[in-house]
């Protein structure tokens, strides 16, 4: 029987949790939960210059937000220096590494003179230097043979050993390099499946040589997840693209929608049903079905998945999720309750909720300039339509202040104002615009009849009259 599955997510805290790392974290988590295995966390914080320890909190908070619960306590590489030193000792004793005093500049100058390829040229390989300050330990890579693995996503991958440079394992100051800590820890923690981003493919042969030299067991499997790219097919970048997971949370994306969308990057269920509960994704997900080619992180599709997920919530749950995004507090909560279904059907993100109900909360809705231009400045028979609407609504009996009567009244007003179609019926698409802008300040929003019903007679008529006065 093979070992129980143990996977790990191993972020380096050099930035906020990135959607690309979230993608790798999710693949690990899905495999662990599907196989009844363990999902471990390891904070790879050995690079003291680039690490910002405070960012670990962001990483953990975002994993928690996404619902990617981990097993046990996160391991911090910064607390395992002794283990790496002992591993390095072992490599020294076995003759797997040698010491080197070449500075980067010296290596570069030699390469330039020789017109050779970049990278380390093996200058110190046979110099038998003793360890000492400023002397790095380099791995003695074989010159023959190949090192490879069967990647669950990419199939057979292998590198000619002759193409691998003698890479640094310990810096001149004795600090372990990323690869040593990374490969040692996977073996030491009993990781069975190394699932990570494709940017690590090129260093995997070195990782394998290291594990072999340490006399430790190789992981059973590797899976290198596809690179995430933007619409220009360029690798997502912190500077150019929206990549920070917390920004998506703050912009009103639901964690389950984000997780659902991330699962679809490079993978899709056989039945083609893309928006579905995480429990089903756990059952269906297969690393072997993940496509190795770069996956487009498509904001539009994410927003579609988010909208679908929002529509799938119960009304109570939708209101509960929207609440933190309602800056007006209790009055907005009440306003949302009065139009919850209508709003839930129309928003793509939770940040779109408040603008849709703001007209119910404020005394005077803020006029959206583009809406005003479109519906009022450029509209036809605007004054006539507003006058007719005021008259027709004013004439409604108090008991008739309900969507169907309001619709009938505004339809009549449209006919009064000359907004008629070929059959002589009301042409509401044109007629509605000024009315909607008058009551809400915007051309888009929840359905008009319900909106007017909830806004009430006094406020509706006051706003229609105010707008009528501005039209002149
Ligand atoms: N710490 C590495 C990174 O953040 C991940 C290494 C790995 O998953 O093996 O890119």
XYZ file of C-alpha atoms and ligand atoms in Angstrom:
482
model
C 0.000 0.000 0.000
C 1.320 3.446 -0.799
C 1.764 6.090 1.860
C -1.148 8.327 2.763
C -1.065 11.458 0.650
C 0.778 14.394 2.156
C 0.984 17.623 0.263
C 2.143 21.063 1.208
C 1.756 24.643 0.162
C 5.076 26.426 0.585
C 4.702 30.183 0.136
C 7.618 32.589 0.414
C 6.326 35.681 2.213
C 7.625 38.200 -0.301
C 4.209 39.626 -1.240
C 0.488 39.399 -0.573
C -1.042 36.065 -1.505
C -1.104 36.117 -5.279
C -3.866 34.459 -7.312
C -1.162 32.260 -8.901
C -0.054 30.940 -5.514
C -3.702 30.541 -4.591
C -4.067 28.350 -7.679
C -1.239 26.068 -6.501
C -2.501 26.076 -2.918
C -5.938 25.005 -4.129
C -4.566 22.110 -6.216
C -2.734 20.824 -3.132
C -5.788 21.192 -0.959
C -8.097 19.473 -3.469
C -5.766 16.492 -3.746
C -5.425 16.207 0.035
C -9.170 16.403 0.649
C -9.990 14.022 -2.181
C -7.501 11.400 -1.028
C -8.161 11.795 2.679
C -4.591 13.038 3.029
C -2.912 15.917 4.793
C -2.491 19.471 3.563
C 0.506 21.044 5.286
C 1.810 24.589 5.235
C 5.425 25.554 5.123
C 6.529 29.153 5.216
C 9.689 29.447 3.119
C 11.226 32.420 4.840
C 14.952 31.761 4.555
C 15.622 34.714 2.265
C 15.955 37.371 4.950
C 16.457 40.198 2.471
C 13.281 39.616 0.504
C 10.967 38.307 3.210
C 8.452 40.457 4.967
C 7.323 38.398 7.949
C 4.167 40.489 8.381
C 2.946 39.108 5.042
C 2.637 35.629 6.511
C -0.530 36.885 8.195
C -1.968 37.882 4.835
C -1.200 34.464 3.376
C -2.830 32.621 6.275
C -5.791 34.989 6.341
C -6.411 34.509 2.628
C -6.150 30.716 2.793
C -8.621 30.838 5.641
C -10.921 33.139 3.647
C -10.772 30.750 0.688
C -11.670 27.874 2.994
C -8.398 26.050 2.329
C -7.979 24.711 5.838
C -4.615 23.202 6.621
C -3.561 20.383 8.900
C -1.280 20.928 11.868
C 0.766 24.017 12.564
C 2.595 25.797 9.755
C 6.295 24.995 9.580
C 8.640 27.978 9.359
C 11.927 27.398 7.589
C 13.499 30.227 9.570
C 13.268 27.949 12.634
C 14.938 24.979 10.977
C 18.412 26.329 10.316
C 20.077 23.559 12.340
C 18.469 20.891 10.199
C 19.731 22.504 7.008
C 23.216 22.901 8.483
C 23.250 19.188 9.362
C 22.047 18.292 5.872
C 24.797 20.443 4.376
C 27.357 18.701 6.611
C 26.202 15.414 5.185
C 26.715 16.683 1.649
C 30.215 17.889 2.538
C 31.121 14.566 4.131
C 29.888 12.659 1.074
C 31.861 14.905 -1.276
C 28.646 15.980 -3.009
C 29.576 19.633 -2.656
C 32.755 21.635 -2.941
C 33.721 25.079 -1.740
C 34.073 27.993 -4.087
C 35.376 31.529 -3.615
C 34.432 32.936 -7.009
C 32.378 36.101 -6.865
C 29.581 36.619 -9.363
C 31.610 39.290 -11.178
C 34.604 37.020 -11.571
C 32.459 34.214 -12.982
C 30.795 36.617 -15.383
C 34.119 38.021 -16.585
C 35.463 34.504 -17.214
C 32.336 33.515 -19.112
C 32.584 36.628 -21.248
C 36.200 35.966 -22.101
C 35.527 32.342 -22.979
C 32.421 33.340 -24.939
C 30.718 30.460 -23.155
C 27.249 30.073 -21.744
C 26.183 31.953 -18.638
C 26.198 30.230 -15.266
C 28.919 28.775 -13.152
C 31.838 27.257 -15.096
C 33.083 24.741 -12.525
C 36.268 26.687 -11.819
C 36.612 25.516 -8.200
C 35.342 21.992 -8.767
C 38.792 20.416 -8.390
C 40.521 23.054 -6.278
C 39.768 21.287 -2.988
C 39.197 24.542 -1.128
C 38.539 24.251 2.588
C 35.298 25.762 3.907
C 35.684 29.327 5.083
C 34.040 32.746 5.218
C 33.001 33.951 1.788
C 33.192 30.457 0.374
C 29.960 29.060 -0.986
C 29.253 25.340 -1.120
C 28.357 24.204 -4.636
C 26.726 20.980 -5.637
C 28.892 18.772 -7.835
C 26.391 17.953 -10.590
C 27.164 14.875 -12.702
C 28.376 15.500 -16.227
C 26.723 12.450 -17.687
C 23.252 11.036 -17.688
C 19.897 12.697 -17.249
C 17.703 13.585 -14.309
C 13.976 13.497 -14.750
C 10.593 12.624 -13.353
C 7.115 11.757 -14.488
C 5.134 14.937 -13.905
C 1.419 14.415 -13.272
C 0.622 17.488 -15.353
C 3.471 17.509 -17.883
C 4.314 13.832 -18.379
C 7.974 12.799 -18.677
C 10.326 15.692 -18.045
C 14.084 15.262 -18.044
C 17.234 17.355 -18.202
C 20.738 16.425 -19.348
C 22.933 16.611 -16.252
C 25.621 18.282 -18.349
C 23.282 21.270 -18.688
C 22.908 21.717 -14.935
C 25.379 24.117 -13.405
C 27.092 23.409 -10.094
C 24.508 25.309 -8.073
C 25.049 26.917 -4.698
C 23.728 25.010 -1.693
C 25.174 27.184 1.093
C 26.021 30.843 0.665
C 29.418 32.275 1.558
C 27.983 33.263 4.960
C 26.803 29.712 5.618
C 23.113 30.421 5.028
C 21.250 27.616 3.235
C 19.919 28.306 -0.245
C 16.265 27.914 -1.130
C 16.746 24.597 -2.933
C 18.471 22.870 -0.046
C 15.814 23.888 2.461
C 13.011 23.152 0.005
C 14.167 19.689 -1.053
C 15.295 18.661 2.425
C 12.004 19.727 3.986
C 9.845 17.856 1.499
C 11.720 14.660 2.242
C 11.870 15.333 5.974
C 8.145 16.115 6.157
C 7.261 13.004 4.162
C 5.641 14.934 1.324
C 4.275 12.465 -1.215
C 3.104 14.895 -3.929
C 4.939 18.109 -4.720
C 2.369 20.332 -6.403
C 3.599 23.797 -7.312
C 3.928 26.415 -10.025
C 5.621 25.738 -13.341
C 8.352 28.272 -12.487
C 9.944 25.470 -10.454
C 10.257 22.988 -13.333
C 13.818 24.030 -14.181
C 15.059 23.610 -10.644
C 13.427 20.223 -10.090
C 16.381 18.212 -11.499
C 18.660 19.957 -8.990
C 16.130 19.229 -6.252
C 16.190 15.531 -7.199
C 19.982 15.342 -7.264
C 20.054 16.941 -3.818
C 17.519 14.532 -2.331
C 19.461 11.589 -3.782
C 22.743 12.921 -2.423
C 21.182 13.325 1.014
C 20.168 9.670 0.890
C 16.539 10.670 1.377
C 13.481 9.404 -0.506
C 12.207 11.285 -3.547
C 8.557 12.341 -3.405
C 6.241 9.896 -5.192
C 5.013 12.512 -7.599
C 5.436 16.037 -8.893
C 2.842 18.199 -10.555
C 3.825 21.565 -11.989
C 0.748 23.699 -12.416
C 0.298 25.905 -15.479
C 1.462 29.477 -15.458
C -1.313 32.055 -15.156
C -1.264 34.725 -17.859
C -3.163 37.931 -18.626
C -5.114 38.739 -21.802
C -1.849 39.591 -23.546
C -0.662 36.034 -22.755
C 1.968 37.540 -20.450
C 2.777 36.067 -17.063
C 0.657 37.797 -14.413
C 2.677 40.520 -12.764
C 2.213 42.306 -9.484
C 2.692 45.666 -11.133
C 0.544 45.288 -14.217
C -2.233 42.950 -13.179
C -4.718 42.553 -10.355
C -3.162 39.615 -8.580
C -3.585 40.173 -4.865
C -6.144 37.800 -3.372
C -7.183 40.272 -0.676
C -8.108 42.821 -3.349
C -10.616 40.370 -4.777
C -12.125 39.837 -1.357
C -12.351 43.602 -0.858
C -13.943 44.033 -4.275
C -16.836 41.794 -3.351
C -15.878 38.406 -4.727
C -17.123 35.406 -2.788
C -14.457 32.982 -1.599
C -16.327 29.990 -3.016
C -16.552 31.716 -6.402
C -12.833 32.478 -6.347
C -12.004 28.877 -5.450
C -14.400 27.607 -8.118
C -12.817 29.880 -10.721
C -9.244 29.003 -9.729
C -10.096 25.299 -10.068
C -11.174 25.981 -13.659
C -7.789 27.421 -14.634
C -6.191 24.611 -16.606
C -8.898 22.144 -15.637
C -12.567 21.499 -16.333
C -15.027 18.817 -15.256
C -15.940 16.235 -17.904
C -19.641 17.139 -17.768
C -18.858 20.786 -18.591
C -20.702 22.126 -15.521
C -18.295 24.806 -14.419
C -20.057 26.567 -11.569
C -20.625 24.014 -8.827
C -20.127 23.374 -5.119
C -16.646 22.704 -3.830
C -17.662 19.245 -2.590
C -18.226 18.215 -6.211
C -14.968 19.778 -7.359
C -13.120 17.796 -4.680
C -14.566 14.580 -6.125
C -13.996 15.414 -9.776
C -10.616 17.147 -9.760
C -7.718 15.185 -11.298
C -4.173 16.500 -11.661
C -3.796 14.208 -14.673
C -6.504 16.256 -16.405
C -4.792 19.582 -15.757
C -3.530 21.176 -18.950
C 0.123 22.181 -18.889
C -0.239 25.201 -21.167
C -0.549 28.668 -19.662
C -4.023 29.473 -18.363
C -5.671 32.845 -18.960
C -6.770 34.514 -15.736
C -9.922 35.994 -17.175
C -11.493 38.705 -15.019
C -14.710 38.548 -17.033
C -15.121 34.857 -16.441
C -14.306 35.266 -12.761
C -16.961 37.921 -12.556
C -19.432 35.619 -14.338
C -18.675 32.792 -11.893
C -19.087 35.252 -9.036
C -22.454 36.478 -10.334
C -23.670 32.898 -10.736
C -22.504 32.044 -7.242
C -24.263 35.086 -5.814
C -27.481 34.055 -7.569
C -27.144 30.579 -6.075
C -27.213 31.871 -2.482
C -30.379 31.919 -0.431
C -31.764 35.426 -0.062
C -30.825 35.521 3.641
C -27.306 34.394 2.886
C -26.965 36.946 0.097
C -27.983 39.724 2.467
C -25.647 38.451 5.142
C -22.695 38.403 2.730
C -23.550 41.856 1.371
C -23.824 43.487 4.789
C -20.098 44.206 5.323
C -20.128 46.100 2.031
C -22.980 48.408 3.045
C -21.305 51.597 4.185
C -24.615 53.212 5.190
C -25.168 50.570 7.839
C -28.639 49.755 9.171
C -30.649 51.905 6.701
C -28.878 50.172 3.828
C -29.507 46.783 5.378
C -33.216 47.620 5.551
C -33.242 49.006 2.011
C -31.567 45.866 0.721
C -34.085 43.682 2.526
C -36.868 45.462 0.622
C -35.332 44.702 -2.797
C -33.102 41.732 -2.025
C -34.255 39.398 -4.797
C -34.134 42.083 -7.471
C -30.631 43.161 -6.473
C -29.326 39.614 -6.056
C -30.252 38.842 -9.651
C -28.404 41.841 -10.998
C -25.052 42.193 -9.224
C -21.788 40.556 -10.208
C -19.955 41.475 -7.018
C -20.978 42.462 -3.512
C -19.575 45.957 -4.022
C -22.261 46.507 -6.659
C -25.013 46.049 -4.100
C -24.957 49.384 -2.320
C -25.023 51.591 -5.430
C -28.226 49.761 -6.429
C -30.081 50.591 -3.234
C -28.427 53.870 -2.323
C -31.375 55.807 -3.767
C -33.516 54.370 -0.973
C -31.114 55.438 1.742
C -30.101 58.982 0.852
C -32.269 62.113 0.814
C -31.134 63.112 -2.637
C -29.597 60.495 -4.904
C -26.337 61.573 -6.389
C -26.750 62.208 -10.110
C -24.555 60.041 -12.257
C -23.431 62.386 -15.011
C -23.311 59.826 -17.790
C -26.809 58.662 -16.879
C -28.120 62.217 -16.879
C -26.648 62.884 -20.309
C -27.986 59.674 -21.743
C -31.526 59.764 -20.384
C -32.221 63.458 -19.841
C -29.999 65.595 -22.078
C -30.233 63.241 -25.029
C -33.659 61.777 -24.253
C -36.765 62.555 -26.319
C -39.899 64.162 -24.889
C -38.338 64.140 -21.430
C -40.388 66.994 -19.965
C -43.592 65.453 -21.349
C -42.743 62.070 -19.915
C -41.935 63.456 -16.473
C -45.119 65.565 -16.411
C -47.241 62.610 -17.477
C -45.624 60.288 -14.956
C -46.140 62.774 -12.130
C -49.780 63.144 -13.071
C -50.442 59.432 -13.466
C -48.671 58.393 -10.270
C -50.236 61.210 -8.291
C -53.623 59.916 -9.366
C -53.009 56.411 -8.032
C -55.115 55.541 -5.004
C -52.980 54.890 -1.886
C -53.942 51.226 -1.898
C -52.747 50.923 -5.481
C -49.130 51.852 -4.732
C -47.859 48.467 -5.895
C -45.689 47.265 -8.803
C -48.466 46.277 -11.224
C -50.394 49.549 -10.825
C -47.241 51.598 -11.018
C -46.289 49.803 -14.209
C -49.717 50.518 -15.670
C -49.504 54.183 -14.657
C -46.042 54.712 -16.149
C -47.116 52.859 -19.304
C -50.048 55.229 -19.649
C -47.693 58.149 -19.094
C -45.496 56.866 -21.909
C -48.470 56.881 -24.258
C -49.443 60.375 -23.041
C -45.909 61.583 -23.822
C -45.944 60.070 -27.298
C -43.641 57.122 -26.597
C -45.699 54.660 -28.624
C -44.812 51.661 -30.712
C -46.331 50.667 -34.049
C -49.324 49.033 -32.397
C -49.989 52.160 -30.359
C -48.732 50.579 -27.113
C -46.219 52.199 -24.747
C -42.566 52.175 -25.777
C -41.167 51.717 -22.302
C -37.526 51.231 -23.201
C -37.306 54.916 -24.151
C -39.848 56.277 -21.715
C -38.420 54.680 -18.558
C -34.990 56.321 -18.699
C -35.829 59.791 -17.359
C -38.079 58.310 -14.657
C -35.374 55.964 -13.466
C -32.722 58.671 -13.458
C -35.064 61.022 -11.610
C -35.716 58.588 -8.794
C -32.302 56.928 -8.514
C -29.713 59.106 -10.264
C -28.695 56.210 -12.512
C -29.848 54.453 -15.672
C -29.216 50.982 -14.243
C -30.669 49.495 -11.120
C -33.267 47.109 -9.814
C -36.559 46.839 -11.744
C -38.299 50.198 -11.866
C -41.761 49.228 -10.609
C -40.408 47.566 -7.494
C -38.002 50.445 -6.939
C -40.783 53.026 -7.084
C -42.987 50.902 -4.840
C -40.310 50.715 -2.182
C -39.294 54.364 -2.507
C -42.884 55.369 -1.733
C -45.223 57.993 -3.118
C -43.837 61.125 -1.454
C -40.219 60.605 -2.269
C -40.991 59.399 -5.798
C -43.100 62.428 -6.640
C -40.656 64.861 -5.016
C -37.778 63.459 -7.064
C -39.761 63.463 -10.293
C -40.759 67.089 -9.681
C -37.201 68.082 -8.815
C -35.906 66.608 -12.032
C -38.741 68.114 -14.018
C -37.741 71.530 -12.675
C -34.135 71.048 -13.827
C -35.274 70.055 -17.292
C -36.989 73.428 -17.662
N 8.478 28.964 -1.877
C 8.287 28.700 -3.276
C 7.512 29.825 -3.904
O 6.871 30.583 -3.200
C 7.488 27.435 -3.510
C 8.355 26.253 -3.610
C 7.591 24.967 -3.764
O 6.352 24.962 -3.732
O 8.285 23.967 -3.862
O 7.558 29.964 -5.095
